[in-house]
Coordinates of C-alpha atoms in Angstrom, one line a residue:
M165 CA 0.0 0.0 0.0
Q166 CA 1.3 3.4 -0.9
R167 CA 0.5 6.7 0.7
R168 CA 0.9 10.1 -0.9
A169 CA 0.1 13.5 0.4
T170 CA 0.0 16.7 -1.5
A171 CA 1.0 20.1 -0.2
S172 CA -1.2 23.1 -0.7
G173 CA 0.8 26.0 0.6
N174 CA 1.1 24.9 4.3
N175 CA 3.8 22.2 4.1
A176 CA 5.4 23.3 7.3
A177 CA 2.3 23.0 9.3
A178 CA 1.4 19.7 7.7
S179 CA 4.8 18.3 8.6
D180 CA 4.1 18.9 12.3
I181 CA 1.0 16.7 12.3
D182 CA 1.4 13.4 14.0
D183 CA 0.2 10.8 11.4
S184 CA -1.2 8.6 14.1
Q185 CA -3.6 11.3 15.1
L186 CA -5.1 11.4 11.6
Y187 CA -6.6 8.0 12.1
K188 CA -7.4 8.2 15.8
E189 CA -11.1 8.0 16.7
H190 CA -12.1 9.9 19.8
W191 CA -14.7 8.4 22.1
P192 CA -17.7 10.6 22.7
D193 CA -17.9 12.2 26.1
L194 CA -21.0 10.3 27.3
G195 CA -20.8 11.6 30.8
G196 CA -20.6 15.2 29.8
S197 CA -23.4 14.8 27.3
I198 CA -25.7 13.2 30.0
K199 CA -24.7 16.0 32.5
D200 CA -25.5 18.7 30.0
S201 CA -28.8 17.1 29.1
L202 CA -29.9 16.9 32.7
H203 CA -28.7 20.5 33.4
N204 CA -30.6 21.8 30.3
G205 CA -33.7 19.7 31.1
C206 CA -33.9 21.3 34.6
R207 CA -33.6 24.9 33.3
L208 CA -36.7 27.0 33.7
T209 CA -36.7 27.9 30.0
T210 CA -36.7 24.2 29.0
I211 CA -39.6 23.5 31.3
T212 CA -41.6 26.5 30.1
K213 CA -41.2 25.3 26.5
K214 CA -43.3 22.2 27.4
F215 CA -46.1 24.6 28.3
P216 CA -46.5 27.0 25.4
I217 CA -49.5 28.7 27.1
I218 CA -46.9 30.4 29.3
T219 CA -45.5 32.1 26.2
W220 CA -48.7 33.3 24.4
L221 CA -51.1 33.9 27.3
P222 CA -49.3 37.0 28.8
K223 CA -49.3 38.5 25.3
Y224 CA -53.0 37.9 24.8
E225 CA -54.9 41.0 23.6
T226 CA -58.6 41.7 24.2
S227 CA -59.1 42.2 20.5
Y228 CA -58.4 38.5 20.0
L229 CA -61.3 37.5 22.2
L230 CA -64.1 38.0 19.7
Q231 CA -62.2 36.2 16.9
D232 CA -61.4 33.3 19.1
F233 CA -65.0 33.1 20.2
I234 CA -66.3 33.1 16.6
A235 CA -63.8 30.5 15.5
G236 CA -64.4 28.2 18.5
F237 CA -68.2 28.5 18.1
T238 CA -68.0 27.7 14.3
V239 CA -65.7 24.7 15.0
G240 CA -68.1 23.5 17.7
L241 CA -71.0 23.5 15.2
T242 CA -68.9 21.4 12.9
T243 CA -67.6 19.2 15.7
I244 CA -70.9 18.1 17.3
P245 CA -72.4 16.3 14.2
Q246 CA -69.1 14.8 13.2
A247 CA -68.4 13.6 16.7
I248 CA -71.8 11.8 16.8
A249 CA -71.1 10.3 13.4
Y250 CA -67.6 9.1 14.3
G251 CA -68.9 7.5 17.5
V252 CA -71.1 5.4 15.3
V253 CA -68.2 4.6 12.9
A254 CA -66.2 3.3 15.9
G255 CA -69.1 1.0 16.8
L256 CA -69.9 2.9 20.0
E257 CA -73.1 4.6 21.1
P258 CA -73.2 8.2 19.7
Q259 CA -72.6 9.9 23.0
Y260 CA -69.1 8.4 23.1
G261 CA -68.2 10.5 20.0
L262 CA -69.2 13.6 22.0
Y263 CA -67.2 12.4 25.1
S264 CA -64.2 12.3 22.8
A265 CA -64.7 15.8 21.5
F266 CA -64.2 18.2 24.4
M267 CA -61.3 17.1 26.7
G268 CA -58.7 17.4 23.9
C269 CA -59.9 21.0 23.2
F270 CA -59.2 22.1 26.8
T271 CA -55.9 20.2 27.2
Y272 CA -54.4 21.4 23.9
I273 CA -54.8 25.0 25.1
I274 CA -52.1 24.3 27.7
F275 CA -49.7 22.1 25.7
G276 CA -50.4 22.8 22.0
S277 CA -48.0 25.0 20.0
C278 CA -50.2 25.6 16.9
K279 CA -53.2 28.0 17.2
D280 CA -55.2 26.3 14.5
V281 CA -55.0 22.7 15.5
T282 CA -58.2 21.1 16.8
I283 CA -57.9 17.8 18.7
A284 CA -60.9 15.5 18.6
T285 CA -61.9 12.1 17.3
T286 CA -61.4 11.5 13.6
A287 CA -62.8 9.1 11.1
I288 CA -59.4 7.3 10.8
M289 CA -59.1 6.9 14.6
A290 CA -62.7 5.7 14.8
L291 CA -62.1 3.1 12.1
M292 CA -58.9 1.8 13.7
V293 CA -60.5 1.4 17.1
H294 CA -63.7 -0.1 15.8
P295 CA -62.7 -3.8 16.0
Y296 CA -62.1 -3.4 19.7
A297 CA -64.8 -0.8 20.6
I298 CA -67.6 -3.1 19.4
Q299 CA -66.7 -5.6 22.1
S300 CA -66.8 -3.0 24.9
P301 CA -66.4 0.8 25.2
D302 CA -63.8 0.1 27.9
Y303 CA -61.4 -1.0 25.1
A304 CA -61.6 2.4 23.4
A305 CA -60.9 4.2 26.7
L306 CA -58.0 1.9 27.5
I307 CA -56.4 2.3 24.1
C308 CA -56.8 6.0 24.4
F309 CA -54.9 6.0 27.7
L310 CA -52.1 3.7 26.6
A311 CA -51.7 5.5 23.3
G312 CA -51.5 8.8 25.2
C313 CA -48.8 7.4 27.5
L314 CA -46.7 6.1 24.6
I315 CA -47.1 9.4 22.6
L316 CA -46.2 11.5 25.6
L317 CA -43.1 9.4 26.4
M318 CA -41.9 9.7 22.8
G319 CA -42.5 13.5 22.9
L320 CA -40.5 13.8 26.2
L321 CA -37.7 11.9 24.6
N322 CA -37.7 14.3 21.7
L323 CA -38.5 11.5 19.2
G324 CA -40.4 13.8 16.9
V325 CA -37.6 13.3 14.5
L326 CA -38.9 9.8 13.7
V327 CA -41.8 11.4 11.8
R328 CA -39.3 12.5 9.1
F329 CA -38.8 8.8 8.1
I330 CA -42.3 8.6 6.8
S331 CA -42.5 10.1 3.4
I332 CA -45.4 12.1 1.8
P333 CA -46.3 9.2 -0.6
V334 CA -46.9 6.9 2.3
I335 CA -49.0 9.5 4.1
T336 CA -50.9 10.2 0.9
G337 CA -51.6 6.5 0.3
F338 CA -52.7 6.0 3.8
T339 CA -55.0 9.0 3.7
I340 CA -56.6 8.0 0.4
A341 CA -57.1 4.4 1.6
A342 CA -58.6 5.5 4.9
A343 CA -60.9 8.0 3.2
T344 CA -62.1 5.4 0.7
T345 CA -62.7 2.8 3.3
I346 CA -64.6 5.1 5.7
G347 CA -66.7 6.6 2.9
S348 CA -67.5 3.2 1.5
A349 CA -68.6 2.0 5.0
Q350 CA -71.3 4.7 5.0
I351 CA -72.8 3.9 1.6
N352 CA -75.3 1.6 3.2
N353 CA -76.4 4.2 5.8
L354 CA -76.7 6.8 3.1
F355 CA -79.4 4.6 1.4
G356 CA -81.2 3.6 4.5
M357 CA -79.7 0.1 5.0
A358 CA -77.9 -1.3 8.1
T359 CA -74.2 -1.5 7.4
P360 CA -72.8 -5.0 8.2
S361 CA -69.1 -4.0 8.1
N362 CA -66.7 -1.0 8.1
D363 CA -64.4 -2.8 5.6
L364 CA -64.3 -1.8 1.9
V365 CA -65.3 -4.9 0.1
P366 CA -68.0 -6.3 2.5
A367 CA -69.7 -2.8 2.6
W368 CA -70.0 -2.6 -1.2
K369 CA -70.9 -6.3 -1.5
H370 CA -73.8 -5.9 1.0
F371 CA -75.0 -2.7 -0.9
F372 CA -75.2 -4.4 -4.3
T373 CA -76.7 -7.6 -3.0
H374 CA -79.4 -5.8 -1.0
L375 CA -80.6 -3.2 -3.4
N376 CA -84.2 -4.3 -2.7
A377 CA -83.7 -3.2 1.0
I378 CA -83.0 0.5 0.1
G379 CA -85.0 2.9 2.2
W380 CA -86.2 5.4 -0.5
Y381 CA -86.9 8.2 2.0
D382 CA -83.4 7.8 3.5
A383 CA -81.9 7.6 0.0
A384 CA -83.7 10.8 -1.1
L385 CA -82.6 12.7 2.0
G386 CA -79.1 11.3 2.1
V387 CA -78.3 12.0 -1.6
S388 CA -79.9 15.5 -1.3
S389 CA -77.8 16.2 1.8
L390 CA -74.7 15.1 0.0
I391 CA -75.4 17.4 -2.9
F392 CA -76.3 20.2 -0.5
L393 CA -72.9 19.8 1.2
F394 CA -70.9 20.0 -2.0
L395 CA -72.9 23.0 -3.2
M396 CA -72.5 24.8 0.2
K397 CA -68.7 24.2 0.0
K398 CA -68.6 26.2 -3.1
T399 CA -70.5 29.2 -1.7
K400 CA -67.3 30.7 -0.4
D401 CA -66.3 31.3 -4.0
I402 CA -69.4 33.3 -4.9
P403 CA -67.9 36.5 -6.5
F404 CA -70.7 38.9 -5.5
G405 CA -72.2 40.0 -2.2
N406 CA -70.4 39.9 1.2
R407 CA -67.6 37.4 0.8
I408 CA -67.1 37.1 4.6
M409 CA -70.8 36.2 4.9
W410 CA -70.5 33.6 2.2
K411 CA -67.4 32.1 3.8
Y412 CA -69.3 31.6 7.1
V413 CA -72.3 30.2 5.3
S414 CA -69.9 27.6 3.7
L415 CA -68.3 26.8 7.1
S416 CA -71.7 26.1 8.7
R417 CA -72.7 23.6 6.1
N418 CA -72.4 20.6 8.4
A419 CA -74.5 22.2 11.1
L420 CA -77.1 23.4 8.6
T421 CA -77.4 19.9 7.1
V422 CA -78.0 18.4 10.5
I423 CA -80.6 21.0 11.4
I424 CA -82.5 20.5 8.2
G425 CA -82.4 16.7 8.4
T426 CA -83.4 16.7 12.1
S427 CA -86.2 19.1 11.5
L428 CA -87.6 16.9 8.7
A429 CA -87.3 13.8 10.8
F430 CA -89.1 15.5 13.7
G431 CA -91.8 17.1 11.5
L432 CA -92.6 13.9 9.5
S433 CA -92.8 11.6 12.4
R434 CA -96.3 10.4 13.3
D435 CA -97.2 8.4 16.4
G436 CA -93.7 7.2 16.9
V437 CA -93.3 6.1 13.2
Q438 CA -90.3 7.5 11.5
P439 CA -89.8 7.8 7.7
F440 CA -86.0 7.7 8.3
R441 CA -83.6 5.6 10.3
V442 CA -82.6 8.0 13.1
T443 CA -79.7 8.0 15.6
G444 CA -82.0 7.1 18.5
N445 CA -81.5 7.7 22.2
I446 CA -78.3 9.4 23.3
T447 CA -77.4 9.2 27.0
A448 CA -77.9 12.6 28.5
G449 CA -75.4 14.2 30.8
L450 CA -71.7 14.5 31.2
P451 CA -69.5 11.4 31.4
P452 CA -68.1 10.6 34.9
F453 CA -64.5 11.6 35.5
R454 CA -62.7 8.3 36.5
P455 CA -59.6 6.4 35.7
P456 CA -59.5 4.4 32.5
P457 CA -60.6 0.7 32.9
F458 CA -57.9 -1.9 33.2
S459 CA -60.3 -4.8 33.0
T460 CA -63.8 -5.2 31.5
N461 CA -66.7 -7.6 31.0
V462 CA -67.6 -8.8 27.6
N463 CA -70.8 -10.8 27.2
G464 CA -70.7 -11.8 30.9
T465 CA -67.1 -12.8 30.8
D466 CA -64.5 -11.0 32.8
V467 CA -61.5 -9.9 30.8
S468 CA -58.2 -9.0 32.5
F469 CA -55.8 -6.3 31.6
S470 CA -53.3 -8.7 30.0
E471 CA -56.1 -10.3 27.9
M472 CA -57.2 -6.8 26.8
I473 CA -53.7 -6.0 25.7
H474 CA -53.4 -9.3 23.9
T475 CA -56.7 -8.6 22.0
V476 CA -55.5 -5.1 20.9
G477 CA -52.1 -6.4 19.9
A478 CA -50.2 -4.4 17.2
S479 CA -52.8 -1.6 17.2
L480 CA -51.1 -0.4 20.4
A481 CA -48.3 0.7 18.2
S482 CA -50.1 1.6 15.0
I483 CA -52.8 3.8 16.5
P484 CA -50.3 6.1 18.3
M485 CA -48.2 6.2 15.1
V486 CA -51.1 7.2 13.0
A487 CA -52.3 9.8 15.5
I488 CA -48.8 11.4 15.6
L489 CA -48.7 11.5 11.8
E490 CA -52.0 13.2 11.6
V491 CA -51.4 15.9 14.2
V492 CA -47.8 16.7 13.0
A493 CA -48.9 16.8 9.3
I494 CA -51.8 19.1 10.2
A495 CA -49.7 21.4 12.3
K496 CA -47.1 21.7 9.5
A497 CA -49.9 22.4 6.9
F498 CA -51.2 25.3 8.9
S499 CA -47.9 26.6 10.4
K500 CA -47.5 29.1 7.5
G501 CA -43.8 28.5 7.2
K502 CA -43.1 28.5 10.9
I503 CA -41.0 25.7 12.4
V504 CA -43.2 23.0 14.0
N505 CA -41.8 21.3 17.1
A506 CA -43.0 17.8 16.4
S507 CA -41.9 16.6 19.9
Q508 CA -44.0 19.3 21.5
E509 CA -47.0 18.4 19.4
M510 CA -46.5 14.8 20.5
I511 CA -46.5 15.9 24.2
A512 CA -49.7 17.8 23.6
L513 CA -51.4 14.9 21.8
G514 CA -50.3 12.5 24.5
M515 CA -51.8 14.6 27.3
C516 CA -55.0 15.1 25.3
N517 CA -55.4 11.3 25.1
I518 CA -54.5 10.6 28.7
M519 CA -56.9 13.2 30.0
G520 CA -59.6 12.1 27.5
S521 CA -59.4 8.5 28.8
F522 CA -60.7 9.7 32.1
V523 CA -64.0 10.7 30.4
S524 CA -64.4 7.5 28.4
S525 CA -62.9 9.0 25.2
M526 CA -61.8 7.0 22.3
P527 CA -58.3 7.8 20.8
V528 CA -58.1 11.4 19.4
T529 CA -55.7 13.3 17.2
G530 CA -55.7 16.4 15.0
S531 CA -58.7 16.8 12.7
F532 CA -57.9 18.3 9.3
T533 CA -61.5 19.4 8.6
R534 CA -62.0 21.2 11.9
T535 CA -58.5 22.6 11.9
A536 CA -59.3 24.1 8.4
V537 CA -62.5 25.5 9.8
N538 CA -60.6 27.0 12.7
N539 CA -58.1 28.6 10.5
A540 CA -60.6 29.9 8.0
S541 CA -62.6 31.4 10.9
G542 CA -59.7 33.6 11.9
V543 CA -58.7 32.0 15.2
K544 CA -55.9 34.0 17.0
T545 CA -54.8 31.6 19.8
P546 CA -55.5 28.1 21.1
L547 CA -58.0 29.6 23.4
G548 CA -60.7 29.2 20.7
G549 CA -60.6 25.5 21.7
A550 CA -62.2 26.4 25.1
V551 CA -65.3 27.7 23.2
T552 CA -65.5 24.5 21.1
G553 CA -65.2 22.3 24.2
A554 CA -67.8 24.3 26.1
L555 CA -70.2 24.0 23.2
V556 CA -69.8 20.2 23.2
L557 CA -70.4 20.0 26.9
M558 CA -73.6 22.1 26.6
A559 CA -74.8 19.8 23.8
L560 CA -74.2 16.8 26.1
A561 CA -76.1 18.5 29.0
F562 CA -79.1 20.0 27.2
L563 CA -79.4 18.8 23.6
T564 CA -79.3 15.0 23.7
K565 CA -83.1 14.7 23.2
T566 CA -82.8 16.7 20.0
F567 CA -80.1 14.3 18.7
Y568 CA -82.6 11.5 18.8
F569 CA -84.1 12.7 15.5
I570 CA -80.8 13.1 13.6
P571 CA -81.2 10.8 10.5
K572 CA -78.4 8.3 10.0
C573 CA -78.4 9.1 6.3
T574 CA -77.6 12.8 7.2
L575 CA -74.6 11.7 9.3
A576 CA -73.5 9.4 6.5
S577 CA -73.6 12.3 4.0
I578 CA -71.4 14.4 6.3
I579 CA -68.8 11.7 6.7
I580 CA -68.7 10.9 2.9
A581 CA -68.4 14.6 2.0
A582 CA -65.5 15.0 4.5
M583 CA -63.8 11.9 3.1
V584 CA -64.1 13.1 -0.5
S585 CA -62.0 16.2 0.5
L586 CA -59.2 13.9 1.8
V587 CA -58.7 12.1 -1.5
E588 CA -55.9 14.3 -2.9
L589 CA -55.3 12.8 -6.3
D590 CA -53.3 15.9 -7.3
K591 CA -50.5 14.7 -5.0
V592 CA -50.4 11.4 -6.8
R593 CA -50.1 13.3 -10.1
D594 CA -47.4 15.5 -8.7
T595 CA -45.5 12.4 -7.4
W596 CA -45.7 10.8 -10.9
K597 CA -44.3 14.0 -12.4
A598 CA -41.5 14.5 -9.8
K599 CA -40.2 10.9 -9.3
K600 CA -42.1 7.9 -10.6
K601 CA -40.2 5.6 -8.1
D602 CA -42.0 7.3 -5.2
L603 CA -45.2 5.6 -6.4
F604 CA -43.8 2.3 -5.0
P605 CA -44.3 3.3 -1.3
F606 CA -47.6 4.9 -2.3
V607 CA -49.0 1.7 -3.8
A608 CA -47.3 -0.4 -1.1
T609 CA -49.4 1.6 1.5
L610 CA -52.6 2.1 -0.5
I611 CA -53.4 -1.6 -1.5
P612 CA -52.8 -3.2 1.9
A613 CA -54.6 -0.4 3.7
M614 CA -57.6 -0.7 1.5
F615 CA -57.9 -4.5 1.3
W616 CA -56.1 -5.7 4.5
S617 CA -56.1 -3.2 7.3
L618 CA -55.0 0.4 7.9
E619 CA -52.4 -0.7 10.5
Y620 CA -50.7 -3.1 8.1
G621 CA -51.0 -0.7 5.2
I622 CA -48.9 2.0 6.9
L623 CA -46.4 -0.6 8.1
C624 CA -46.0 -1.8 4.5
G625 CA -45.5 1.8 3.4
I626 CA -42.8 2.3 6.1
M627 CA -41.1 -0.9 5.1
A628 CA -41.1 0.3 1.5
N629 CA -39.5 3.6 2.6
I630 CA -36.9 1.7 4.6
S631 CA -36.1 -0.5 1.6
Y632 CA -35.3 2.6 -0.4
I633 CA -32.9 3.8 2.3
L634 CA -31.2 0.3 2.6
Y635 CA -30.9 0.1 -1.2
S636 CA -29.2 3.5 -1.3
S637 CA -26.9 2.4 1.5
A638 CA -26.1 -1.0 0.0
K639 CA -25.4 0.5 -3.5
P640 CA -23.6 3.8 -3.1
Q641 CA -22.7 6.0 -6.1
I642 CA -19.4 4.8 -7.5
W643 CA -17.8 6.2 -10.6
L644 CA -15.0 4.2 -12.2
N645 CA -12.8 5.3 -15.1
N646 CA -9.2 5.5 -16.3
E647 CA -7.2 8.7 -15.9
K648 CA -3.7 9.8 -16.4
I649 CA -1.9 11.1 -13.3
L650 CA 1.7 12.2 -13.5
E651 CA 2.1 10.6 -16.9
R652 CA 0.8 7.3 -15.5
E653 CA -2.5 5.7 -16.4
V654 CA -4.4 4.6 -13.3
G655 CA -7.9 3.3 -12.5
L656 CA -9.8 6.0 -10.5
V657 CA -12.6 4.9 -8.2
D658 CA -14.6 7.9 -7.1
V659 CA -17.0 7.2 -4.2
K660 CA -19.8 9.8 -3.8
Q661 CA -21.1 9.0 -0.3
K662 CA -20.1 7.5 3.0
L663 CA -19.4 3.7 3.2
D664 CA -20.8 1.3 5.8
F665 CA -21.0 -2.4 6.2
A666 CA -24.0 -2.7 3.8
S667 CA -22.0 -1.3 0.9
A668 CA -18.7 -3.1 1.6
E669 CA -19.3 -6.1 -0.7
Y670 CA -20.8 -3.9 -3.4
L671 CA -17.6 -1.7 -3.4
K672 CA -15.4 -4.8 -3.5
E673 CA -17.3 -6.3 -6.5
K674 CA -17.3 -3.1 -8.4
V675 CA -13.5 -2.4 -7.9
V676 CA -12.4 -6.0 -8.5
K677 CA -14.5 -6.2 -11.7
F678 CA -13.1 -2.9 -12.9
V679 CA -9.5 -4.0 -12.2
N680 CA -10.0 -7.3 -14.1
L681 CA -11.4 -5.5 -17.1
N682 CA -9.4 -2.3 -17.3
V683 CA -6.2 -2.4 -15.3
R684 CA -3.6 -4.4 -17.3
G685 CA 0.2 -4.3 -17.8
S686 CA 1.7 -1.1 -16.7
R687 CA -1.6 0.3 -15.6
N688 CA -1.6 -1.7 -12.4
L689 CA -2.6 1.1 -10.0
V690 CA -6.0 1.9 -8.7
V691 CA -6.7 5.1 -6.8
I692 CA -9.8 5.3 -4.5
K693 CA -10.8 8.9 -4.4
G694 CA -12.2 9.6 -0.9
Q695 CA -12.9 13.3 -0.8
E696 CA -16.6 12.7 -0.4
I697 CA -16.3 9.8 2.1
N698 CA -16.9 11.2 5.5
S699 CA -16.8 8.0 7.4
I700 CA -16.3 4.2 7.1
D701 CA -16.9 1.4 9.5
Y702 CA -14.8 -1.6 10.5
T703 CA -16.3 -3.9 7.8
V704 CA -15.4 -1.5 5.0
A705 CA -11.9 -1.1 6.4
M706 CA -11.3 -4.8 6.4
V707 CA -12.7 -5.2 2.9
L708 CA -10.3 -2.5 1.7
V709 CA -7.3 -4.1 3.4
M710 CA -8.0 -7.8 2.6
K711 CA -9.9 -7.7 -0.7
I712 CA -9.0 -4.5 -2.6
L713 CA -5.5 -3.4 -1.6
P714 CA -3.8 -6.6 -2.8
Y715 CA -4.5 -5.2 -6.3
N716 CA -2.0 -2.4 -5.5
A717 CA -4.7 0.1 -4.8
M718 CA -3.7 3.5 -3.4
L719 CA -5.7 5.3 -0.8
P720 CA -5.4 9.1 -0.4
M721 CA -4.2 10.7 2.8
P722 CA -7.3 11.8 4.7
E723 CA -7.8 15.4 5.7
K724 CA -7.1 16.4 9.3
G725 CA -9.9 15.4 11.7
R726 CA -11.2 12.6 9.5
A727 CA -11.0 9.0 10.6

């Protein structure tokens, strides 16, 4: 092995360098790092960062109060019908959707860092918890508590960086699959039929095989409500009149749809006979504040905590992961260029779920629809969530008798309209134009999520992303060509990235093959150009020494400070 060093105007300084120090790897100061972390973690500024309310509340202006009230009230009108609908999607009684809609609003005020984000139950969360909630509502509350603990722990450990490893194509595929599945599950309710399943294929199979069971009154009201929702969404674009008025008319479309449907059901009912399938009795009053259940009873059989955990299985990991993805993605979408602290959002979401579990809530996360309404309503601070939460509590206390007459087809139309807005086909088109290979993780997420389960769908997408990273690591960019250096022809191997154990064999194969084909006779020297190699591991070093250097390869002298 030969070594050569080139001087570049500082030969004297270079001659004083101890060659052994060029290759010496310094151990990290673990003790010092731990000491600094503990010191920084106990500082007042670090603690206050975990409570963003301490930052924005002293700066609160009275002029914000009216705008926060209007935004919170508008979001509340949207939240109430959606919460009832998502409670049904989860396989629970409707009031559980309302139980899940208020605690997150209050808790996020203290811990949340994005003024627009609204925390409540979502269609995706409802669908993911459905297989367990139909057995007992205790499962939903327990999952809510355990998911909150896991999310909070990850946030405190500053693991928000993990969200970066899930690409936009995976999120897009998951969102489209979830929206398609949830919307399809409501097609039976839209036409007045009892839905047998929340899965995609069984829902459509039941619909087409039971066309004779269509409730024509429900179908007429459901389809009309759906058309009404789509038309009302466009009213904000009306070019004449008061644009602000049209905007709020558009934002109130869910509430107006429920009011019209409920009025029709109440007005057309005769002697207890209903022309529509209605929501039915909703338990009045506020939920009791109590610890989440760590055991339950299903069909007369006692189920222990360990048995409940065994039943939930992998969903204890997938539900928190999906919740984190939703809230961070929503916070970034409405941050308007500001940096989003993913770890802080995880802390806020974890606390919302933990506190929600004490009022029998199902798992909650950020709601894109209600966050968009909050933003469009001009909210100034997270305090708008207090108005939304208070409105939900008032509905639970005083309006549950009115909810009896809400037609199920009306709720189905609201869910389907919300799901249509989540199918972002333009992102698929942009992905195709930007880099066609990115459609692989998109499809790897979409197909399993639609036809298998949402949990396994997103896991398949993450595995597809990881395979990309591993493939890039195992096959680094290597350019090989012949060049003349100092009147001597040599084989030049230019490596364009760092080398690790996964790429060691690939490097050996490429160099040996190049040597056998190109380096003959007097051209028996191979130079490995390492200017862009910032690190190698032991496996790569041994491959270089044992497999490549016998071919009379020459390694360049590394720069000072590199190992």
